[in-house]
Amino acid sequence: MNKYLITLVFILTIVFGGCRHLPCRDCVFVRKTTLEIDKVPFSDTASVLYKVSIKLYSMYFSGILAVKKIEKDHFRMSLISETGFKLFDMEVINGIAEMKNVFAELDRPSVKKTFREDLAIMVQSGIRKRDCNGYVYENSDDFLFECSVTEELSQNFLIDQKSGILKKTWIAEDINETVFDINYGYDESGSMTPAFITIVHYNVQLRMEFSLIKEENVSK
Amino acid sequence: MKIRITVFIVIILFAATLFGNEVKNNAQVSHKELDKSVEINRLGKDIVEKAKSVRTIKSDFKQEKVLSFLSKKIVSGGKFIFEKKDSVNKVKWEYTVPFKYTIVIDGSRIFMKDSNRVTSFEMSSSRVFEEINRIMVGSLNGTILNDSENFFINIEKKGRELNVFMTPRDKSEMSKYFKTIEMILDKNDLTVSRLSMIEVSGDRTDLFFTGKKINGTIDPSEFKVE
């Protein structure tokens, strides 16, 4: 009897163990671990300007985003139109964002919430040592941290193991239910100020693109 | 008793003198204020009259955005074109620095060209955008000085320039965004050489217009966005 029971438990372990929830395709669970990112975007940024384009459903906005790192985990930002008109001010401290001077057209709770969450995550404010699951990919050198945010949602961090650079972060329910993702692209200077950033939402039609404006072209 | 009466008379005379001086001073102040008000009205009328004769403006512009948390200004610039034809205003802001971006306002419609993408919408779909355009164009062609319903207006002479200060009235939509709008006009041709919009937060946008050409010919293709 015991022999049969042990065999059953063994089979069930294999079946359910094999069905372990995976946040990625072609990846393998390695270990429970603490979030560690060697090279965080904006870690060496003082102040920076981005050309911004935002597509929300059929609407299209563009402008300039000014980002200033006050200190670690503390950022100030302003989004202005090309003509200089302020669309909003934002301050992010330890991952918590507050908006002020919001232009009437954007002054809606859902829109403000989206900007607050996206931009706070974009500058990687308030990344603390979280408990995560670590995964490696079968076909690349990337390492994935899957860190629980709520019971349903996790925030994932994709890191190039060779350079230690964070390439992408995304919030997801599971592998097929990404809420939104943020992709970072860097130039060859070695700076940790991203040259390109893309934020794409999948539950609403929202796409934001940021491209770095070189300082010599702007401040005189 | 005699002394008391004398003291009383002295006090009365002293008080009367003081009161007389006060009345005289107030009269002088009122007179000055009246003079100033008359002059502001006259200057305002001159600017508006001059603006009526402006059919086209072509100018280079430099835009400086000052944000309190940035130590450097955000500088952009390009070419500005304005045309008033059959009481329809056409405006073009063609940015070439730091990147190419064009905004054309043709009557009630707005066209924006960013890289190769062109978007357009009715200005009435954005009340605030409509207001900002009204301020910018109204400042450049002087018509804003007629808008005493939405602004307190003050004009000061300063050397070869006229400084116009426009403070949005509390009830106006603009009071939510701007503390004051300042215009500097050249006394000779009464056209705007600088327009500053100071936000409620203290941040500001300064526009400098140089190389102005008034009432020159504008090619219609300038307002086409493709």
Short mmCIF file of C-alpha atoms in Angstrom, two decimals:
data_model
loop_
_atom_site.label_atom_id
_atom_site.label_comp_id
_atom_site.label_asym_id
_atom_site.label_seq_id
_atom_site.Cartn_x
_atom_site.Cartn_y
_atom_site.Cartn_z
CA MET A 1 0.00 0.00 0.00
CA ASN A 2 2.79 2.41 1.05
CA LYS A 3 4.65 1.55 -2.11
CA TYR A 4 1.65 2.61 -4.23
CA LEU A 5 1.19 5.80 -2.22
CA ILE A 6 4.83 6.81 -2.64
CA THR A 7 4.63 6.14 -6.38
CA LEU A 8 1.45 8.29 -6.64
CA VAL A 9 3.04 11.17 -4.74
CA PHE A 10 6.12 10.91 -6.97
CA ILE A 11 3.99 11.01 -10.15
CA LEU A 12 1.92 13.96 -8.87
CA THR A 13 5.10 15.83 -7.96
CA ILE A 14 6.46 15.36 -11.44
CA VAL A 15 3.14 16.34 -13.09
CA PHE A 16 2.51 19.47 -11.00
CA GLY A 17 6.19 20.32 -10.74
CA GLY A 18 6.38 20.26 -14.53
CA CYS A 19 3.42 22.64 -14.63
CA ARG A 20 5.22 25.25 -12.51
CA HIS A 21 4.04 28.67 -13.57
CA LEU A 22 6.71 30.20 -15.82
CA PRO A 23 6.93 33.92 -16.59
CA CYS A 24 8.84 33.28 -19.81
CA ARG A 25 9.15 30.90 -22.74
CA ASP A 26 12.27 28.77 -23.05
CA CYS A 27 13.38 29.57 -19.53
CA VAL A 28 14.17 27.42 -16.55
CA PHE A 29 13.65 28.15 -12.88
CA VAL A 30 16.98 28.40 -11.10
CA ARG A 31 16.41 29.54 -7.55
CA LYS A 32 14.60 31.85 -5.18
CA THR A 33 16.78 34.90 -4.92
CA THR A 34 17.00 38.57 -4.06
CA LEU A 35 16.66 41.12 -6.84
CA GLU A 36 20.09 42.29 -7.88
CA ILE A 37 20.70 44.61 -10.81
CA ASP A 38 24.26 45.75 -11.39
CA LYS A 39 23.42 48.45 -13.90
CA VAL A 40 20.13 50.21 -13.31
CA PRO A 41 18.85 52.70 -15.92
CA PHE A 42 19.41 56.34 -14.85
CA SER A 43 21.93 55.27 -12.18
CA ASP A 44 24.50 57.71 -13.60
CA THR A 45 22.05 60.36 -14.83
CA ALA A 46 22.15 63.97 -13.63
CA SER A 47 19.55 65.58 -15.88
CA VAL A 48 18.37 64.53 -19.28
CA LEU A 49 15.86 65.42 -21.99
CA TYR A 50 13.81 63.06 -24.10
CA LYS A 51 11.76 63.66 -27.20
CA VAL A 52 8.45 61.97 -26.42
CA SER A 53 5.64 60.66 -28.57
CA ILE A 54 2.50 59.21 -27.03
CA LYS A 55 -0.22 57.34 -28.87
CA LEU A 56 -3.33 56.78 -26.80
CA TYR A 57 -6.10 55.11 -28.82
CA SER A 58 -6.57 57.48 -31.79
CA MET A 59 -4.98 60.45 -30.01
CA TYR A 60 -1.40 61.48 -30.53
CA PHE A 61 0.69 63.78 -28.33
CA SER A 62 4.31 64.72 -28.47
CA GLY A 63 6.72 66.87 -26.51
CA ILE A 64 9.81 66.89 -24.36
CA LEU A 65 10.32 65.09 -21.05
CA ALA A 66 12.88 66.64 -18.71
CA VAL A 67 14.21 64.25 -16.06
CA LYS A 68 16.39 65.29 -13.16
CA LYS A 69 17.81 62.86 -10.66
CA ILE A 70 17.85 64.66 -7.33
CA GLU A 71 19.36 61.72 -5.48
CA LYS A 72 19.05 57.95 -5.48
CA ASP A 73 15.37 57.00 -5.83
CA HIS A 74 14.34 60.68 -6.04
CA PHE A 75 13.49 62.16 -9.44
CA ARG A 76 11.76 65.26 -10.76
CA MET A 77 10.23 65.35 -14.23
CA SER A 78 8.26 67.72 -16.43
CA LEU A 79 6.49 66.93 -19.65
CA ILE A 80 6.17 69.96 -21.91
CA SER A 81 4.82 70.37 -25.40
CA GLU A 82 7.21 71.45 -28.18
CA THR A 83 5.78 74.95 -27.85
CA GLY A 84 6.88 75.01 -24.21
CA PHE A 85 3.48 74.53 -22.62
CA LYS A 86 3.63 72.48 -19.42
CA LEU A 87 1.62 69.25 -19.53
CA PHE A 88 2.54 68.13 -16.02
CA ASP A 89 5.18 68.10 -13.29
CA MET A 90 6.02 64.91 -11.47
CA GLU A 91 8.09 63.99 -8.46
CA VAL A 92 9.02 60.37 -7.73
CA ILE A 93 10.39 59.35 -4.36
CA ASN A 94 11.04 55.68 -3.58
CA GLY A 95 8.69 54.54 -6.30
CA ILE A 96 5.82 56.80 -5.24
CA ALA A 97 4.92 59.45 -7.82
CA GLU A 98 2.99 62.67 -7.37
CA MET A 99 1.77 64.90 -10.18
CA LYS A 100 1.21 68.65 -10.14
CA ASN A 101 0.22 71.36 -12.62
CA VAL A 102 -1.57 68.87 -14.83
CA PHE A 103 -2.88 70.21 -18.15
CA ALA A 104 -6.70 70.04 -18.23
CA GLU A 105 -6.84 67.51 -21.07
CA LEU A 106 -4.75 65.02 -19.08
CA ASP A 107 -6.34 65.73 -15.73
CA ARG A 108 -8.27 62.45 -15.48
CA PRO A 109 -7.67 59.92 -12.68
CA SER A 110 -6.97 56.96 -14.99
CA VAL A 111 -4.58 58.93 -17.21
CA LYS A 112 -2.70 60.38 -14.23
CA LYS A 113 -2.47 56.94 -12.58
CA THR A 114 -0.97 55.48 -15.76
CA PHE A 115 1.63 58.23 -16.06
CA ARG A 116 2.52 57.98 -12.36
CA GLU A 117 3.00 54.22 -12.45
CA ASP A 118 4.77 54.07 -15.79
CA LEU A 119 7.25 56.86 -15.17
CA ALA A 120 8.03 55.75 -11.62
CA ILE A 121 8.88 52.30 -12.95
CA MET A 122 10.69 53.78 -15.96
CA VAL A 123 13.23 55.62 -13.77
CA GLN A 124 13.51 52.53 -11.57
CA SER A 125 12.86 54.46 -8.39
CA GLY A 126 12.33 52.42 -5.24
CA ILE A 127 13.82 49.15 -6.40
CA ARG A 128 14.59 47.51 -3.15
CA LYS A 129 15.94 44.11 -2.44
CA ARG A 130 12.86 42.09 -3.22
CA ASP A 131 12.37 38.37 -2.98
CA CYS A 132 12.06 37.00 -6.49
CA ASN A 133 12.28 33.84 -8.51
CA GLY A 134 15.31 33.62 -10.78
CA TYR A 135 15.22 32.06 -14.24
CA VAL A 136 17.75 31.47 -17.00
CA TYR A 137 16.99 31.15 -20.69
CA GLU A 138 17.94 28.13 -22.73
CA ASN A 139 18.94 30.12 -25.78
CA SER A 140 20.40 33.36 -24.41
CA ASP A 141 22.55 34.84 -21.69
CA ASP A 142 19.66 36.72 -20.14
CA PHE A 143 18.62 36.29 -16.53
CA LEU A 144 15.07 36.92 -15.39
CA PHE A 145 13.88 38.03 -11.97
CA GLU A 146 10.19 37.51 -11.37
CA CYS A 147 9.13 39.53 -8.33
CA SER A 148 5.65 39.40 -6.91
CA VAL A 149 3.78 42.74 -6.75
CA THR A 150 0.32 41.52 -5.77
CA GLU A 151 -1.27 38.07 -5.64
CA GLU A 152 -2.03 38.28 -9.36
CA LEU A 153 0.71 40.50 -10.68
CA SER A 154 4.45 40.22 -10.87
CA GLN A 155 7.12 42.62 -12.03
CA ASN A 156 9.77 41.00 -14.17
CA PHE A 157 13.29 42.24 -14.82
CA LEU A 158 15.29 40.97 -17.79
CA ILE A 159 19.01 41.37 -17.36
CA ASP A 160 21.89 40.71 -19.69
CA GLN A 161 24.13 38.49 -17.59
CA LYS A 162 27.32 39.55 -19.37
CA SER A 163 26.89 43.32 -18.99
CA GLY A 164 24.59 43.31 -15.96
CA ILE A 165 22.35 45.82 -17.73
CA LEU A 166 18.59 45.87 -17.24
CA LYS A 167 17.13 45.54 -20.76
CA LYS A 168 13.44 45.26 -20.04
CA THR A 169 10.93 45.28 -17.24
CA TRP A 170 7.28 44.33 -17.40
CA ILE A 171 4.23 43.84 -15.26
CA ALA A 172 2.32 40.65 -15.99
CA GLU A 173 -0.33 38.32 -14.69
CA ASP A 174 1.33 35.40 -16.41
CA ILE A 175 3.23 34.55 -19.54
CA ASN A 176 0.33 35.45 -21.83
CA GLU A 177 -1.07 38.39 -19.86
CA THR A 178 1.39 41.22 -19.92
CA VAL A 179 -0.11 44.47 -18.63
CA PHE A 180 2.67 46.67 -19.90
CA ASP A 181 6.37 46.52 -20.66
CA ILE A 182 9.25 48.97 -20.74
CA ASN A 183 12.20 48.36 -23.07
CA TYR A 184 15.49 50.21 -22.69
CA GLY A 185 18.05 50.81 -25.41
CA TYR A 186 21.54 52.23 -24.84
CA ASP A 187 24.11 53.86 -27.05
CA GLU A 188 27.71 52.72 -27.18
CA SER A 189 29.04 55.34 -24.77
CA GLY A 190 28.58 53.03 -21.79
CA SER A 191 26.27 55.54 -20.11
CA MET A 192 23.38 54.15 -18.09
CA THR A 193 21.10 56.89 -19.38
CA PRO A 194 18.92 55.04 -21.90
CA ALA A 195 19.07 56.40 -25.45
CA PHE A 196 15.67 54.92 -26.26
CA ILE A 197 12.78 53.82 -24.09
CA THR A 198 9.50 52.27 -25.22
CA ILE A 199 6.50 51.73 -22.99
CA VAL A 200 3.70 49.60 -24.40
CA HIS A 201 0.41 48.82 -22.67
CA TYR A 202 -1.56 45.77 -23.72
CA ASN A 203 -4.84 46.28 -21.87
CA VAL A 204 -5.29 49.79 -23.30
CA GLN A 205 -4.01 51.11 -26.62
CA LEU A 206 -1.15 53.15 -25.24
CA ARG A 207 2.36 53.40 -26.56
CA MET A 208 5.02 55.88 -25.41
CA GLU A 209 8.37 56.36 -27.08
CA PHE A 210 11.27 58.34 -25.67
CA SER A 211 14.45 59.21 -27.52
CA LEU A 212 17.35 60.97 -25.90
CA ILE A 213 18.05 64.56 -26.95
CA LYS A 214 21.79 65.10 -26.89
CA GLU A 215 22.72 67.93 -24.55
CA GLU A 216 24.77 69.84 -27.11
CA ASN A 217 21.60 70.30 -29.15
CA VAL A 218 19.57 71.74 -26.33
CA SER A 219 21.06 73.74 -23.47
CA LYS A 220 23.12 76.73 -24.40
CA MET B 1 -8.17 130.36 29.05
CA LYS B 2 -6.42 132.47 26.42
CA ILE B 3 -3.59 129.94 26.23
CA ARG B 4 -6.06 127.09 25.82
CA ILE B 5 -7.77 128.86 22.93
CA THR B 6 -4.40 129.59 21.32
CA VAL B 7 -3.31 125.94 21.65
CA PHE B 8 -6.64 124.81 20.23
CA ILE B 9 -6.27 127.18 17.23
CA VAL B 10 -2.69 125.99 16.63
CA ILE B 11 -3.81 122.36 16.72
CA ILE B 12 -6.68 123.09 14.33
CA LEU B 13 -4.36 124.97 11.97
CA PHE B 14 -1.77 122.19 12.14
CA ALA B 15 -4.41 119.53 11.49
CA ALA B 16 -5.85 121.59 8.64
CA THR B 17 -2.40 121.97 7.12
CA LEU B 18 -1.76 118.23 7.41
CA PHE B 19 -5.19 117.42 5.98
CA GLY B 20 -4.63 119.97 3.20
CA ASN B 21 -1.29 118.38 2.32
CA GLU B 22 -2.88 114.93 2.38
CA VAL B 23 -5.65 116.04 0.03
CA LYS B 24 -3.06 117.70 -2.19
CA ASN B 25 -0.88 114.54 -2.21
CA ASN B 26 -3.88 112.32 -2.93
CA ALA B 27 -4.92 114.64 -5.72
CA GLN B 28 -1.40 114.45 -7.16
CA VAL B 29 -1.38 110.64 -6.90
CA SER B 30 -4.84 110.39 -8.47
CA HIS B 31 -3.74 112.75 -11.18
CA LYS B 32 -0.64 110.66 -11.84
CA GLU B 33 -2.71 107.46 -11.90
CA LEU B 34 -5.17 109.09 -14.24
CA ASP B 35 -2.31 110.23 -16.49
CA LYS B 36 -0.88 106.73 -16.43
CA SER B 37 -4.23 105.17 -17.19
CA VAL B 38 -4.76 107.59 -20.09
CA GLU B 39 -1.28 106.79 -21.38
CA ILE B 40 -1.83 103.03 -21.07
CA ASN B 41 -5.07 103.41 -23.02
CA ARG B 42 -3.32 105.50 -25.66
CA LEU B 43 -0.41 103.06 -25.99
CA GLY B 44 -2.81 100.13 -26.08
CA LYS B 45 -4.80 101.81 -28.86
CA ASP B 46 -1.59 102.56 -30.78
CA ILE B 47 -0.53 98.91 -30.56
CA VAL B 48 -3.95 97.62 -31.60
CA GLU B 49 -4.16 100.15 -34.46
CA LYS B 50 -0.70 99.20 -35.64
CA ALA B 51 -1.61 95.51 -35.38
CA LYS B 52 -4.60 96.05 -37.66
CA SER B 53 -2.22 96.95 -40.45
CA VAL B 54 -0.18 93.75 -39.98
CA ARG B 55 -1.12 91.23 -42.66
CA THR B 56 1.93 88.99 -42.44
CA ILE B 57 4.85 88.38 -40.10
CA LYS B 58 7.86 86.28 -40.89
CA SER B 59 10.46 85.87 -38.18
CA ASP B 60 13.08 83.66 -36.65
CA PHE B 61 12.42 82.66 -33.09
CA LYS B 62 14.27 81.21 -30.16
CA GLN B 63 12.37 79.52 -27.35
CA GLU B 64 13.77 79.09 -23.87
CA LYS B 65 12.01 76.95 -21.33
CA VAL B 66 13.03 77.47 -17.74
CA LEU B 67 12.21 74.68 -15.30
CA SER B 68 13.00 75.34 -11.66
CA PHE B 69 14.70 71.98 -11.16
CA LEU B 70 16.97 72.23 -14.20
CA SER B 71 20.09 74.37 -14.05
CA LYS B 72 20.06 74.87 -17.82
CA LYS B 73 17.39 76.19 -20.10
CA ILE B 74 15.75 74.01 -22.74
CA VAL B 75 16.46 75.89 -25.93
CA SER B 76 14.63 75.36 -29.19
CA GLY B 77 13.92 77.51 -32.18
CA GLY B 78 13.11 77.91 -35.83
CA LYS B 79 10.91 79.98 -38.07
CA PHE B 80 7.59 81.69 -37.33
CA ILE B 81 5.09 82.75 -39.99
CA PHE B 82 1.78 84.55 -39.51
CA GLU B 83 -0.76 85.53 -42.11
CA LYS B 84 -4.15 87.19 -41.77
CA LYS B 85 -6.27 86.81 -44.87
CA ASP B 86 -10.02 87.37 -45.12
CA SER B 87 -10.11 87.48 -41.31
CA VAL B 88 -8.67 83.96 -41.14
CA ASN B 89 -5.43 83.63 -39.16
CA LYS B 90 -2.78 81.21 -40.32
CA VAL B 91 0.20 80.46 -38.11
CA LYS B 92 3.24 78.29 -38.63
CA TRP B 93 5.84 77.36 -36.01
CA GLU B 94 8.62 75.47 -37.72
CA TYR B 95 11.09 74.11 -35.17
CA THR B 96 14.48 73.10 -36.46
CA VAL B 97 16.30 72.88 -33.12
CA PRO B 98 16.70 70.54 -31.24
CA PHE B 99 14.65 68.46 -33.68
CA LYS B 100 12.33 69.10 -36.59
CA TYR B 101 8.73 69.72 -35.67
CA THR B 102 6.10 71.82 -37.40
CA ILE B 103 2.80 73.11 -36.15
CA VAL B 104 0.41 74.88 -38.51
CA ILE B 105 -2.81 76.53 -37.45
CA ASP B 106 -5.07 77.19 -40.40
CA GLY B 107 -8.18 78.91 -39.11
CA SER B 108 -9.76 76.43 -36.77
CA ARG B 109 -7.67 73.40 -37.74
CA ILE B 110 -4.29 72.37 -36.35
CA PHE B 111 -1.73 70.28 -38.22
CA MET B 112 1.37 68.87 -36.58
CA LYS B 113 4.25 67.24 -38.34
CA ASP B 114 6.66 65.21 -36.27
CA SER B 115 9.32 63.30 -38.26
CA ASN B 116 7.14 61.88 -41.02
CA ARG B 117 3.91 61.68 -39.11
CA VAL B 118 1.21 64.30 -39.69
CA THR B 119 -1.69 64.65 -37.30
CA SER B 120 -4.51 67.14 -37.41
CA PHE B 121 -7.46 68.06 -35.25
CA GLU B 122 -10.01 70.81 -34.74
CA MET B 123 -8.76 73.43 -32.34
CA SER B 124 -12.19 73.52 -30.67
CA SER B 125 -11.55 69.97 -29.41
CA SER B 126 -9.08 71.43 -26.94
CA ARG B 127 -10.32 74.53 -25.16
CA VAL B 128 -6.99 75.20 -23.49
CA PHE B 129 -5.06 74.79 -26.72
CA GLU B 130 -7.46 77.25 -28.31
CA GLU B 131 -6.79 79.71 -25.48
CA ILE B 132 -3.01 79.37 -25.72
CA ASN B 133 -3.13 79.92 -29.45
CA ARG B 134 -5.31 82.95 -28.91
CA ILE B 135 -2.75 84.35 -26.45
CA MET B 136 0.23 83.67 -28.69
CA VAL B 137 -1.32 85.00 -31.86
CA GLY B 138 -3.13 87.78 -30.01
CA SER B 139 0.15 88.85 -28.44
CA LEU B 140 1.92 88.88 -31.76
CA ASN B 141 -0.75 90.82 -33.58
CA GLY B 142 -1.75 92.97 -30.60
CA THR B 143 -5.38 91.96 -30.44
CA ILE B 144 -4.95 90.55 -26.95
CA LEU B 145 -4.82 94.08 -25.59
CA ASN B 146 -8.55 94.31 -26.27
CA ASP B 147 -9.16 91.36 -23.95
CA SER B 148 -9.73 93.21 -20.70
CA GLU B 149 -12.38 90.63 -19.84
CA ASN B 150 -9.72 87.98 -19.20
CA PHE B 151 -6.63 90.05 -18.38
CA PHE B 152 -5.51 92.99 -16.28
CA ILE B 153 -3.26 94.91 -18.63
CA ASN B 154 -0.46 97.27 -17.75
CA ILE B 155 1.98 98.96 -20.11
CA GLU B 156 5.31 100.52 -19.15
CA LYS B 157 7.75 102.49 -21.26
CA LYS B 158 11.36 101.40 -20.90
CA GLY B 159 13.90 103.05 -23.16
CA ARG B 160 13.22 101.97 -26.72
CA GLU B 161 10.78 99.32 -25.60
CA LEU B 162 7.27 98.98 -24.34
CA ASN B 163 6.66 96.35 -21.69
CA VAL B 164 3.14 94.94 -21.62
CA PHE B 165 2.10 92.93 -18.57
CA MET B 166 -1.01 90.81 -18.80
CA THR B 167 -2.27 89.15 -15.65
CA PRO B 168 -5.10 86.64 -16.11
CA ARG B 169 -8.19 87.51 -14.12
CA ASP B 170 -9.14 84.92 -11.50
CA LYS B 171 -12.21 83.71 -13.40
CA SER B 172 -10.32 83.11 -16.64
CA GLU B 173 -9.16 79.63 -17.66
CA MET B 174 -5.63 80.95 -18.10
CA SER B 175 -5.31 81.87 -14.43
CA LYS B 176 -4.93 78.14 -13.71
CA TYR B 177 -1.74 78.03 -15.79
CA PHE B 178 -0.22 81.48 -15.98
CA LYS B 179 0.73 83.98 -13.32
CA THR B 180 1.46 86.61 -15.92
CA ILE B 181 2.30 87.08 -19.58
CA GLU B 182 4.84 89.70 -20.55
CA MET B 183 5.41 91.18 -23.97
CA ILE B 184 8.24 93.41 -25.01
CA LEU B 185 7.50 95.51 -28.06
CA ASP B 186 9.80 97.59 -30.15
CA LYS B 187 8.65 101.23 -29.83
CA ASN B 188 9.39 101.92 -33.48
CA ASP B 189 7.19 99.33 -35.15
CA LEU B 190 5.20 98.15 -32.09
CA THR B 191 5.81 94.50 -32.93
CA VAL B 192 6.68 91.86 -30.31
CA SER B 193 10.34 91.09 -29.83
CA ARG B 194 9.90 88.96 -26.72
CA LEU B 195 6.96 87.05 -25.28
CA SER B 196 7.27 85.51 -21.82
CA MET B 197 4.71 83.24 -20.25
CA ILE B 198 5.25 82.80 -16.53
CA GLU B 199 3.44 79.81 -15.10
CA VAL B 200 1.75 79.59 -11.73
CA SER B 201 4.59 77.29 -10.61
CA GLY B 202 7.16 79.97 -11.51
CA ASP B 203 8.49 78.05 -14.53
CA ARG B 204 8.51 80.13 -17.68
CA THR B 205 8.72 80.11 -21.46
CA ASP B 206 10.49 82.95 -23.24
CA LEU B 207 10.12 83.46 -26.98
CA PHE B 208 12.52 85.82 -28.74
CA PHE B 209 11.64 87.04 -32.23
CA THR B 210 14.42 88.28 -34.47
CA GLY B 211 14.75 89.27 -38.12
CA LYS B 212 11.08 90.21 -38.34
CA LYS B 213 9.63 90.98 -41.74
CA ILE B 214 6.24 92.63 -41.61
CA ASN B 215 3.77 92.49 -44.50
CA GLY B 216 6.06 90.63 -46.84
CA THR B 217 4.77 88.03 -49.29
CA ILE B 218 4.16 84.55 -47.90
CA ASP B 219 4.12 81.61 -50.25
CA PRO B 220 0.86 79.66 -49.73
CA SER B 221 2.86 76.43 -49.69
CA GLU B 222 4.32 77.52 -46.32
CA PHE B 223 1.07 76.51 -44.65
CA LYS B 224 0.81 73.13 -46.33
CA VAL B 225 1.74 70.19 -44.16
CA GLU B 226 2.50 66.96 -45.93
#
